[in-house]
Coordinates of C-alpha atoms in Angstrom, one line a residue:
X1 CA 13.5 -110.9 138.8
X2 CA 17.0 -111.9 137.4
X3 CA 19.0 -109.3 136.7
X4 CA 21.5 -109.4 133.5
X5 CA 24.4 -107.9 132.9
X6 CA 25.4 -106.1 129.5
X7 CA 28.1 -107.8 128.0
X8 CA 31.5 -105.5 127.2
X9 CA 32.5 -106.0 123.7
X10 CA 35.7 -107.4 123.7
X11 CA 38.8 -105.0 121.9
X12 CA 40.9 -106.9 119.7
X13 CA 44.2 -106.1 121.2
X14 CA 42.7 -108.3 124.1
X15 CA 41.9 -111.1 121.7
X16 CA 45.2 -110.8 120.5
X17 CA 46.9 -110.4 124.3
X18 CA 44.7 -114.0 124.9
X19 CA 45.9 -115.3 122.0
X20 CA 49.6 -115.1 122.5
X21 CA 49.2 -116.2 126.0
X22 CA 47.6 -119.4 125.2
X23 CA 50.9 -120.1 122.8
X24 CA 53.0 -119.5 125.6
X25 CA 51.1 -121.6 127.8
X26 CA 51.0 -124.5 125.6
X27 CA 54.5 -124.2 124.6
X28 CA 53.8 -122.6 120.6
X29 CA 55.9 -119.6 121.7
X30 CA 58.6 -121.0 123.9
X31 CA 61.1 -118.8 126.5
X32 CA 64.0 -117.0 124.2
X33 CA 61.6 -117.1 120.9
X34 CA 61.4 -114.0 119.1
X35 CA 57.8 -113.1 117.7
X36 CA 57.5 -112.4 113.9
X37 CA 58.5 -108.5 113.0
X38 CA 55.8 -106.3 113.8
X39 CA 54.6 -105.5 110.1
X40 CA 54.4 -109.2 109.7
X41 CA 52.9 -110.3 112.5
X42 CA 50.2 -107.4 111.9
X43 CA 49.9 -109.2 108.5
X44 CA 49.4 -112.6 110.0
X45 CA 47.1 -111.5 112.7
X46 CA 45.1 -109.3 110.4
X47 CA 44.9 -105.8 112.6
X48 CA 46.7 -102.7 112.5
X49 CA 50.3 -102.5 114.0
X50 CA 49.3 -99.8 116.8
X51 CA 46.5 -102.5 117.8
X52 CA 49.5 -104.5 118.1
X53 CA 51.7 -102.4 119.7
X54 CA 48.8 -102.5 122.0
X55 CA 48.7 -105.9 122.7
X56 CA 52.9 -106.0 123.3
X57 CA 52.5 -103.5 125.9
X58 CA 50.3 -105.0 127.9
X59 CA 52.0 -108.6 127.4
X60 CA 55.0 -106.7 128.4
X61 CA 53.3 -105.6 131.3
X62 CA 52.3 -109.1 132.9
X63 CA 56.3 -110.0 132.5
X64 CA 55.6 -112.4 129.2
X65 CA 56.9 -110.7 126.5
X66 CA 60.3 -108.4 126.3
X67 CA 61.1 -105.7 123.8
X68 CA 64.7 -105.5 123.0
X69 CA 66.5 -102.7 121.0
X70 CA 67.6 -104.5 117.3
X71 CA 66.6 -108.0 119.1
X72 CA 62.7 -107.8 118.5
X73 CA 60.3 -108.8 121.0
X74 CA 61.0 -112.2 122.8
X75 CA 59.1 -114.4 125.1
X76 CA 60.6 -114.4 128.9
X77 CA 60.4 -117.6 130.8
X78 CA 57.5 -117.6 133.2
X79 CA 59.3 -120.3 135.0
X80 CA 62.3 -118.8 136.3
X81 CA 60.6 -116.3 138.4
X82 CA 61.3 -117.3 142.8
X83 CA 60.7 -121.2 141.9
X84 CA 63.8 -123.1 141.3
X85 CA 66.6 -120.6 143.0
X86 CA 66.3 -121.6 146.6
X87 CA 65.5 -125.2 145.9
X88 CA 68.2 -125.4 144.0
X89 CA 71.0 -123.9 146.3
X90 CA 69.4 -126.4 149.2
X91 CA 69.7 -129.4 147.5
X92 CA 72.9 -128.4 146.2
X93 CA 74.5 -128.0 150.0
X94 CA 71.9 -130.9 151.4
X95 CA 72.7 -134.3 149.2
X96 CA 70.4 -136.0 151.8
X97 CA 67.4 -133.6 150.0
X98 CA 68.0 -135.9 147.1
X99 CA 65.2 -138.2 148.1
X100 CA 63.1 -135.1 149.1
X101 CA 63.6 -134.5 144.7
X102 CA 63.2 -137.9 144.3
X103 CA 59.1 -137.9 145.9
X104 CA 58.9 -134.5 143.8
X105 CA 59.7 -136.4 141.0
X106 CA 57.8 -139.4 141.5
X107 CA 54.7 -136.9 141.8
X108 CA 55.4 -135.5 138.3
X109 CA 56.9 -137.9 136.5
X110 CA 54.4 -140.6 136.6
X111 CA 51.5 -138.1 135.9
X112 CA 53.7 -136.8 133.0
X113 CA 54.2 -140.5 131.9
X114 CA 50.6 -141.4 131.9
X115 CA 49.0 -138.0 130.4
X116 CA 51.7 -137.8 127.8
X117 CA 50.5 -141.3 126.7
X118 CA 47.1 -139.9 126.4
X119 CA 47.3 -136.9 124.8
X120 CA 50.9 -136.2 122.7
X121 CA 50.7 -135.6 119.1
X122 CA 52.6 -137.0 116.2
X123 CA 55.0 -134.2 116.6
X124 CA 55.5 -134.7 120.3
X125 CA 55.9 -138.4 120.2
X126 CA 58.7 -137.8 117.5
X127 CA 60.2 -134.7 119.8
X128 CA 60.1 -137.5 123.3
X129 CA 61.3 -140.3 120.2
X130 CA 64.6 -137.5 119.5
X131 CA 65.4 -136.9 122.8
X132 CA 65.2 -140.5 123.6
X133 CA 68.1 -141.4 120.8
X134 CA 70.2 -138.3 122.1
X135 CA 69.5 -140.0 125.8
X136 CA 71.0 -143.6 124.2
X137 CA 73.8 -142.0 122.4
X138 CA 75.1 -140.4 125.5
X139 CA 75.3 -144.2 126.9
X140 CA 77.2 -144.7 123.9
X141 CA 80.0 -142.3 124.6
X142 CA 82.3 -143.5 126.6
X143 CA 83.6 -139.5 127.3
X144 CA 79.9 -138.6 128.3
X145 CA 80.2 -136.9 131.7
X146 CA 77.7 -136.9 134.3
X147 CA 76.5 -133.4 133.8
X148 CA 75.8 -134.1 130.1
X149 CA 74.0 -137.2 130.8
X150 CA 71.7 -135.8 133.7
X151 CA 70.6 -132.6 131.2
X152 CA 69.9 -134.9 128.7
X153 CA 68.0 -137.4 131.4
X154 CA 66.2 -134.3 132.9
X155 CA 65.4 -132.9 129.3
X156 CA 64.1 -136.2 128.2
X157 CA 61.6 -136.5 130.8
X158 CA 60.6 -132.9 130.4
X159 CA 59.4 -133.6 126.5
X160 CA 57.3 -136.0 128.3
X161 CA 55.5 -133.4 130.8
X162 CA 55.6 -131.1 127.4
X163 CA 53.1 -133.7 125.7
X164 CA 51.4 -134.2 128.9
X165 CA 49.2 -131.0 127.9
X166 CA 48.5 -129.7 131.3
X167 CA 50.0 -126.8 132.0
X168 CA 50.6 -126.3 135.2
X169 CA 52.7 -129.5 135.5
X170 CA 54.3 -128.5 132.4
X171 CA 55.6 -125.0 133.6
X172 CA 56.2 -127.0 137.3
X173 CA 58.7 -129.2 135.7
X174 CA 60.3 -126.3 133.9
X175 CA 60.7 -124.0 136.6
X176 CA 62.1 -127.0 138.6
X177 CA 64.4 -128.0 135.8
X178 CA 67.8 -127.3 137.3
X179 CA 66.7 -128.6 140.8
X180 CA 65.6 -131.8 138.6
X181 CA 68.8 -131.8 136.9
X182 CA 71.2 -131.9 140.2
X183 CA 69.1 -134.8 141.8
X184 CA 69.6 -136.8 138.4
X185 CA 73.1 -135.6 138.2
X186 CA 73.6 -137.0 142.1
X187 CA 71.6 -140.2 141.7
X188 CA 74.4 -140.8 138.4
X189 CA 77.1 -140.0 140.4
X190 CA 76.2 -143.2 143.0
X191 CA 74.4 -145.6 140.0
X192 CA 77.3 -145.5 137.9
X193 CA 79.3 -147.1 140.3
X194 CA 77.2 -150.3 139.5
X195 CA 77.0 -151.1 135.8
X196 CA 74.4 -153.3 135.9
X197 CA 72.0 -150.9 137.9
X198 CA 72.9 -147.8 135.5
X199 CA 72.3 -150.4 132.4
X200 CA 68.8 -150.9 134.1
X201 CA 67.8 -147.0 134.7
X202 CA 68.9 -147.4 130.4
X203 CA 66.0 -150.2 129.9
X204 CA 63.4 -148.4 132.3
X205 CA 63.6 -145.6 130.2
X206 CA 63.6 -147.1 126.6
X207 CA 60.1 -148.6 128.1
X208 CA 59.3 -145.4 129.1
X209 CA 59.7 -143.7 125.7
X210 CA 58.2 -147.0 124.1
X211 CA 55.6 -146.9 126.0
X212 CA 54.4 -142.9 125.9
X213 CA 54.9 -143.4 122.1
X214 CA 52.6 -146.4 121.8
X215 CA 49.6 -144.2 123.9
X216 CA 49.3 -146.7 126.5
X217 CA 48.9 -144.5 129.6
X218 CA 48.5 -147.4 132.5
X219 CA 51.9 -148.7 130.6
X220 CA 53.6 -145.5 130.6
X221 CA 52.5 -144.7 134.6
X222 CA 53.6 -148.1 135.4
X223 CA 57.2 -147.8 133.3
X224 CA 57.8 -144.1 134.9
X225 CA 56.6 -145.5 138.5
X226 CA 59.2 -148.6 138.3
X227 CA 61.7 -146.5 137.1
X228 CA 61.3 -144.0 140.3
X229 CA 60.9 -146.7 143.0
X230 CA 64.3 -148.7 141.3
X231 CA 66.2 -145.3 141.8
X232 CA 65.3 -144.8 145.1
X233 CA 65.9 -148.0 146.4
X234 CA 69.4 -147.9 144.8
X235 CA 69.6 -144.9 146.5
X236 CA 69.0 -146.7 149.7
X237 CA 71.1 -149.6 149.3
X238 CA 73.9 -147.1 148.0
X239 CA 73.2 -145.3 151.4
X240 CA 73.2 -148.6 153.7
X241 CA 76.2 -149.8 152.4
X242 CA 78.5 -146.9 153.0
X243 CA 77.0 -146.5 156.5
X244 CA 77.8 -149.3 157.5
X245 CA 80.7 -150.5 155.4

């Protein structure tokens, strides 16, 4: 005979504890946010405030949340934790591990591309849209340095894995951002040397963005993939060249 097991009823500070993580998760409560005072956030949620001092502890206890004296309780990022650090250092004292960043990338980027297509809302499409036109008016400034323009080229294709609503590749791509960030910030350094190749990274990703925002997914893979493959075989010829010049 089958056996059944009695069912626990479930305490609301747990409801609560689940409910904050799933914000966090999906980006609602991003790192550096402060939560609402407690009194109002009791209000909002509809318990009592030691049901939500509760909850804080124990959100406080998985290294999600942070109470600060006169700074409220803010949301730590999950991302920085043992990811990015090493990588980081590596690539930094290894240029040659730019095209090690570069596969890394193509792995993310082109699901990013493709899922962000399918799923994004209104709101994300306008947030990938914004970051787009900051992208373009960097290319506009002729004092833009490279540093600026790779944050705002790594940021850009990270409000793409934001909207691809998966959220391990989503908290992937954050914890990897500054790693992300130096390869760009490398690949610049080489592309800019040749107008007509950094005027071409400009196009791939204006289809990009067009093509995300327009909720074509094979379009968007195929725009993120071309753009990849282009800056790796620059990469390549920018390699051959010196080698042998």
């Amino acid at each position: 005979m089958v056996e059944f097991t009695a069912i626990k009823p479930t305490r609301i500070s747990d409801s609560v504890v689940e409910q904050i993580e799933e914000m966090i998760l999906t980006g609602a409560l991003r790192p550096g946010e402060k939560l609402p005072p407690e009194r109002e956030l009791a209000e909002q949620l509809g318990i009592s405030r030691p049901t939500l001092r509760e909850a804080i502890v124990i959100l406080e206890s998985k290294g999600l949340l942070e109470s600060r004296r006169r700074g409220g309780t803010v949301v730590l990022d999950i991302s920085e934790a043992g990811i990015s650090d090493p990588l980081f250092e590596l690539v930094r004292s290894r240029p040659s591990l730019v095209f090690h960043v570069l596969e890394l990338r193509e792995a993310l980027e082109i699901s990013s591309a493709y899922y962000a297509a399918s799923r994004a809302t209104p709101e994300e499409r306008e947030a990938i849209a914004a970051k787009h036109r900051e992208l373009e008016a960097v290319y506009e400034d002729p004092e833009a340095d490279i540093e600026t323009e790779a944050r705002i080229d790594t940021e850009f294709h990270l409000s793409i894995a934001e909207a691809s609503h998966n959220l391990a590749l989503i908290h992937v791509m954050r914890g990897l951002l500054e790693v992300l960030q130096s390869g760009v910030a490398f690949n610049l350094d080489k592309l800019r040397e040749e107008p007509e190749k950094h005027d071409r990274i400009k196009a791939q990703h204006a289809e990009i963005c067009e093509a995300v925002i327009s909720g074509d997914p094979e379009r968007a893979r195929n725009a993120a993939g071309q753009h990849l493959s282009f800056v790796q075989d620059s990469l390549v010829d920018y390699t051959e060249s010196r080698r042998t010049g």
